[in-house]
Tab-separated table of C-alpha atoms and ligand atoms in Angstrom:
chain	number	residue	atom	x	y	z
A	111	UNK	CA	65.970	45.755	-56.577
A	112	UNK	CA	67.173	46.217	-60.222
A	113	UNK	CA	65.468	45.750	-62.917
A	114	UNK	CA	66.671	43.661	-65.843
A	115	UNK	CA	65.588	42.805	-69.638
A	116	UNK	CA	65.617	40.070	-70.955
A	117	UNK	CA	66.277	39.302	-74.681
A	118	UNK	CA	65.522	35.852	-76.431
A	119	UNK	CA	65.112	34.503	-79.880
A	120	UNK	CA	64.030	30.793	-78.758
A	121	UNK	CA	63.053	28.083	-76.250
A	122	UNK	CA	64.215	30.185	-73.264
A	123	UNK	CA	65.865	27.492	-71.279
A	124	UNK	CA	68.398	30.223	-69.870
A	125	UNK	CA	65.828	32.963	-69.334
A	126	UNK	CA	63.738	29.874	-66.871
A	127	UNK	CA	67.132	29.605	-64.757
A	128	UNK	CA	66.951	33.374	-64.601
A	129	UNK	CA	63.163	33.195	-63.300
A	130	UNK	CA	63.382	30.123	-60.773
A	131	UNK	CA	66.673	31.555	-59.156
A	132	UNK	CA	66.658	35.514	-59.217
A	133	UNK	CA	63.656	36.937	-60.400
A	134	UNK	CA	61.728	38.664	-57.649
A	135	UNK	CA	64.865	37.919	-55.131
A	136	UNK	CA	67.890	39.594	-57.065
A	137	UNK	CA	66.510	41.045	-59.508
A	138	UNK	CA	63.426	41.935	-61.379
A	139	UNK	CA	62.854	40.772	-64.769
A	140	UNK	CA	60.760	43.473	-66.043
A	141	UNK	CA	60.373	42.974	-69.667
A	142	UNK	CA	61.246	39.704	-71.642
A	143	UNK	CA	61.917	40.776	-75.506
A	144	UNK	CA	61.804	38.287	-78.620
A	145	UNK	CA	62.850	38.772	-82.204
A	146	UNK	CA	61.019	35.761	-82.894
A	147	UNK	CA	56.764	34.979	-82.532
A	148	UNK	CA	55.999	32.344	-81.042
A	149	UNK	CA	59.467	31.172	-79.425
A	150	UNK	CA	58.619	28.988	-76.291
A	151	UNK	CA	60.748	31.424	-74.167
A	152	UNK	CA	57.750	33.794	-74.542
A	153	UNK	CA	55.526	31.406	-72.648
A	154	UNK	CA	57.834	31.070	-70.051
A	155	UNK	CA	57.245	34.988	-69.174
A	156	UNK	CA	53.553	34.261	-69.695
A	157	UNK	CA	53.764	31.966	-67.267
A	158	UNK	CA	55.971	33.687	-64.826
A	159	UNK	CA	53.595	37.078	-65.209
A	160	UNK	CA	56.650	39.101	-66.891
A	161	UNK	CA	55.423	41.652	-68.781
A	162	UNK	CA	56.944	40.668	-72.792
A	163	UNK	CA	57.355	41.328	-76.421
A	164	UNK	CA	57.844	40.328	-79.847
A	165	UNK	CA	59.809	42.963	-81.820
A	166	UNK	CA	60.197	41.708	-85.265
A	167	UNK	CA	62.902	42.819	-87.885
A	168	UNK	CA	60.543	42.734	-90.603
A	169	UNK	CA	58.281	45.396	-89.349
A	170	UNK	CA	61.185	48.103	-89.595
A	171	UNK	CA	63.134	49.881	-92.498
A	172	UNK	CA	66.046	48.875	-91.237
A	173	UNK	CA	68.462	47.064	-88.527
A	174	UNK	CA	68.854	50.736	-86.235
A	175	UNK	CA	65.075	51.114	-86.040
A	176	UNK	CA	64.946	47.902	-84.771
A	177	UNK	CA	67.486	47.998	-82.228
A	178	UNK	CA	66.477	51.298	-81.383
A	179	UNK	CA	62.744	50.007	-80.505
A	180	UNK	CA	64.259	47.817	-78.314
A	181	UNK	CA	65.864	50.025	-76.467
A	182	UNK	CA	62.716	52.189	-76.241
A	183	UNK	CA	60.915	49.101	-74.956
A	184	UNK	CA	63.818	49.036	-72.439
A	185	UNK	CA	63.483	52.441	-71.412
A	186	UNK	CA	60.109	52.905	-71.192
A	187	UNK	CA	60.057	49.298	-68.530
A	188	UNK	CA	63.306	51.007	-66.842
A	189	UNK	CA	65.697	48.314	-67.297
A	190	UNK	CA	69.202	48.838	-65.456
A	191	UNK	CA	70.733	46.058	-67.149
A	192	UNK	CA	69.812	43.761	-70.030
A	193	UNK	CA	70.809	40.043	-70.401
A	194	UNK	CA	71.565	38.481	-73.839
A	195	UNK	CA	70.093	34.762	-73.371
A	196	UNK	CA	69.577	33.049	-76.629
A	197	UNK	CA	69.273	36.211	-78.548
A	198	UNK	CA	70.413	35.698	-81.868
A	199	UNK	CA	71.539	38.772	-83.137
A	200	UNK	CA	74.185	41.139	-82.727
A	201	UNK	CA	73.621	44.226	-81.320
A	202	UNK	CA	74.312	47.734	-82.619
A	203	UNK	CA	76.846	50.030	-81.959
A	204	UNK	CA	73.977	52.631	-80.645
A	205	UNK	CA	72.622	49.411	-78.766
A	206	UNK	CA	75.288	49.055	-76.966
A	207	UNK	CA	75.950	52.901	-76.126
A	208	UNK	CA	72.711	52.943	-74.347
A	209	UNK	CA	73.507	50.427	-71.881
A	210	UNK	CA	77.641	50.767	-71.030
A	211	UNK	CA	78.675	47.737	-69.399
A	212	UNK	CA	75.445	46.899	-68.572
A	213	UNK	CA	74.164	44.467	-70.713
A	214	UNK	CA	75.907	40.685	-70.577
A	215	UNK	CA	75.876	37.814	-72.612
A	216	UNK	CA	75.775	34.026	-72.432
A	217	UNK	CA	78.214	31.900	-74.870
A	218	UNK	CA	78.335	28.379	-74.643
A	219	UNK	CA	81.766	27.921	-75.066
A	220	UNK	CA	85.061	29.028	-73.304
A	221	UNK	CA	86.173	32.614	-74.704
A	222	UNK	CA	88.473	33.298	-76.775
A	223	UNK	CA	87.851	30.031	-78.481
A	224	UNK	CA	84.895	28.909	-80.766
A	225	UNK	CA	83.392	32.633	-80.632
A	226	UNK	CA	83.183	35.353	-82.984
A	227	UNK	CA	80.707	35.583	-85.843
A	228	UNK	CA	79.302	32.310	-87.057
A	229	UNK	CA	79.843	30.598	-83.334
A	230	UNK	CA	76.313	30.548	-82.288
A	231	UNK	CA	74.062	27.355	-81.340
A	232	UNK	CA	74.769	24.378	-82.645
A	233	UNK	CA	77.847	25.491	-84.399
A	234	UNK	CA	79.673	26.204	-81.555
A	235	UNK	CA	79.548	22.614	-80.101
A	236	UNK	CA	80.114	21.288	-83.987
A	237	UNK	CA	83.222	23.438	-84.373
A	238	UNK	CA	84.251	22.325	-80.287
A	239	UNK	CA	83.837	18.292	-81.343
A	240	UNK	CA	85.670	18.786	-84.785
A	241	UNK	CA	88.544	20.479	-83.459
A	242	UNK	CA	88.847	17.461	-80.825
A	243	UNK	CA	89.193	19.718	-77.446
A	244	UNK	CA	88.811	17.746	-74.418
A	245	UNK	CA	87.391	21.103	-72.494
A	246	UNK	CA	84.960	23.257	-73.303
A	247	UNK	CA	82.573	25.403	-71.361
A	248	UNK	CA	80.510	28.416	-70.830
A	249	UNK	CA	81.368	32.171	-70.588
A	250	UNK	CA	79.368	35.281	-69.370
A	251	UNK	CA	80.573	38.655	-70.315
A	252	UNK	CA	80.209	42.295	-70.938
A	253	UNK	CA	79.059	43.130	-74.363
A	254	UNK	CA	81.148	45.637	-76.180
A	255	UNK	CA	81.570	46.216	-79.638
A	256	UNK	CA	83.717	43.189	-80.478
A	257	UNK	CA	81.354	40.304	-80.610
A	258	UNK	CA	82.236	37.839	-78.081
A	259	UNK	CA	84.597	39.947	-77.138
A	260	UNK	CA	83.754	41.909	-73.955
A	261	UNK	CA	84.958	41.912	-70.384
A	262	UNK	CA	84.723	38.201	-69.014
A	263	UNK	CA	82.602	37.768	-66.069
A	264	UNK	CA	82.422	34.153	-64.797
A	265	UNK	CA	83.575	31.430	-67.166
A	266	UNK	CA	83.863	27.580	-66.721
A	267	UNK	CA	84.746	24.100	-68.031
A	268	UNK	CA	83.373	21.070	-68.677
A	269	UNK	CA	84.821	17.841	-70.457
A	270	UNK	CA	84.382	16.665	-73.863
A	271	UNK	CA	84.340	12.653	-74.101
A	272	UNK	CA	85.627	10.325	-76.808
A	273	UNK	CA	82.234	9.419	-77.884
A	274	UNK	CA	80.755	12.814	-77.311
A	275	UNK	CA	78.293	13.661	-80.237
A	276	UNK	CA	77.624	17.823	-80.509
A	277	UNK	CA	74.308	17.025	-78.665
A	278	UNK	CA	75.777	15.605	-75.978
A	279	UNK	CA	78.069	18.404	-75.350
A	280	UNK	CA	75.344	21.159	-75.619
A	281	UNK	CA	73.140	19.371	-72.964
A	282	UNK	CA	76.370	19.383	-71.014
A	283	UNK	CA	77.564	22.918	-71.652
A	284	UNK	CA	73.791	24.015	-71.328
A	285	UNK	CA	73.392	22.716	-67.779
A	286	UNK	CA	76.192	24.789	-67.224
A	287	UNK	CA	75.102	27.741	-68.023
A	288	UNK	CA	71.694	27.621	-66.374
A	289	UNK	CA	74.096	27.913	-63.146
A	290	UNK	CA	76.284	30.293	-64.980
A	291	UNK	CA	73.966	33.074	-66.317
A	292	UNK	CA	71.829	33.460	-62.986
A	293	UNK	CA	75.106	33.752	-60.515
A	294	UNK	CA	76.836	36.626	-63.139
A	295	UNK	CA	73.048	38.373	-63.325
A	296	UNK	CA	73.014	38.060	-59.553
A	297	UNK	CA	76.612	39.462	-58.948
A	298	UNK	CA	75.721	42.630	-61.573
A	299	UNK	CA	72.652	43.305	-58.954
A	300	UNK	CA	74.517	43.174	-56.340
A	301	UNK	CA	76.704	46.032	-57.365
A	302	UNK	CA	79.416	43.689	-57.325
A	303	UNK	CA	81.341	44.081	-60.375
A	304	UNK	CA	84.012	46.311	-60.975
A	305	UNK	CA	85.428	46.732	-64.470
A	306	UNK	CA	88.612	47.273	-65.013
A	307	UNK	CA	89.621	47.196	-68.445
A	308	UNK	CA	89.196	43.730	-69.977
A	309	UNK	CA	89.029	42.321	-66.229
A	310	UNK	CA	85.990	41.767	-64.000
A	311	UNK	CA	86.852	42.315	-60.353
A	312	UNK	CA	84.126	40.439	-58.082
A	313	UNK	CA	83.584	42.368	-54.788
A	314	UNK	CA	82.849	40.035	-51.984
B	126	GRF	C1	72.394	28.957	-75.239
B	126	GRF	O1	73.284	27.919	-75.524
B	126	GRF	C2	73.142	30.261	-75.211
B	126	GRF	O2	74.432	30.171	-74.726
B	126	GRF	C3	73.199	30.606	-76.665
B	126	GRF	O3	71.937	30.213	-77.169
B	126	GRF	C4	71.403	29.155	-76.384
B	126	GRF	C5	70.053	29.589	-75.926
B	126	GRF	O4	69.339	28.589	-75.296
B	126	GRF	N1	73.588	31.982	-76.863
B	126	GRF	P1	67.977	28.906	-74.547
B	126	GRF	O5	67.058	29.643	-75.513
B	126	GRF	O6	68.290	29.730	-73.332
B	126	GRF	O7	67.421	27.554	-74.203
């Protein structure tokens, strides 16, 4: 079974949906990392038994040392992928080297649109009601060094209503991607992506 990490920054709704429907069946979580104390998503690995920890900005000289203890942390629990669920921060360009095509990411909205820097939590769904889109949705890709802008792995819709306030279309897109994020993880354990270029093929 593969072993995955698992980086957060909050509540940890996403990294639940990856514990009730892959861990220990799919996949192995083996290490659940926070740049935040004290996020909820934390107790969730409590709770589950996953091994975790809080690796905080602060504590370094600078943004490489910090990335690069992550990746130690990584290492050392032998993580063959890592999953981006909630974590607020983009990655380094050494980050990213260490783990080619093998770390993904969950947006809540459908790629190319609403993404890029600045599109993150609650903005995305402002920017989605503002602009008056009657679709939106959730994407999971391959991180590269464009943010947002890596190979696409599963991606889909759901509708935006007349009345909808932001709130209502997170809830909506976030639902989503609790069915989303565990079915790409699952498929990447499975062996069952091929890359090619900016596509995903999904092996049956
Ligand atoms: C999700 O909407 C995810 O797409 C975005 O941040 C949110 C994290 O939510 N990147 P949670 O911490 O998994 O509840």
């Amino acid at each position: 079974m593969k072993k995955i990490g698992v980086l957060i920054s909050g509540g940890g709704t996403n990294l639940q949906a990856l514990i009730d429907n892959i861990h220990g069946d799919t996949a192995e979580i083996a290490l659940v990392v926070s740049n935040k104390a004290d996020v909820y998503g934390l107790t969730r690995a409590e709770q589950a038994g996953i091994p975790s920890a809080t690796v905080s900005e602060q504590a370094f000289k600078n943004e490489k040392l910090f990335f690069a203890k992550i990746v130690e942390l990584l290492q050392d629990y032998q993580c063959d992928g890592v999953i981006l669920a909630g974590f607020m921060r983009i990655l380094t360009e050494e980050f990213i080297d260490s783990f080619p095509n093998r770390i993904i990411n969950i947006h809540p909205a459908l790629i190319p649109s609403f993404c890029g820097e600045g599109y993150y939590g609650m903005h995305v769904h402002r920017a989605v009601v503002d602009y008056g889109v009657k679709v939106t949705g959730a994407t999971v890709h391959f991180v590269n060094a464009v943010c947002d802008g890596g190979p696409i792995i599963l991606q889909e819709c759901v509708s935006v209503k007349d009345d909808d306030t932001p709130e209502d279309v997170q809830q909506r897109v976030l639902a989503l991607e609790h069915r989303l994020l565990p079915k790409a993880v699952a498929l990447f354990c499975q062996d069952r992506l091929v890359v090619e270029g900016r596509r995903v093929q999904i092996l049956p």
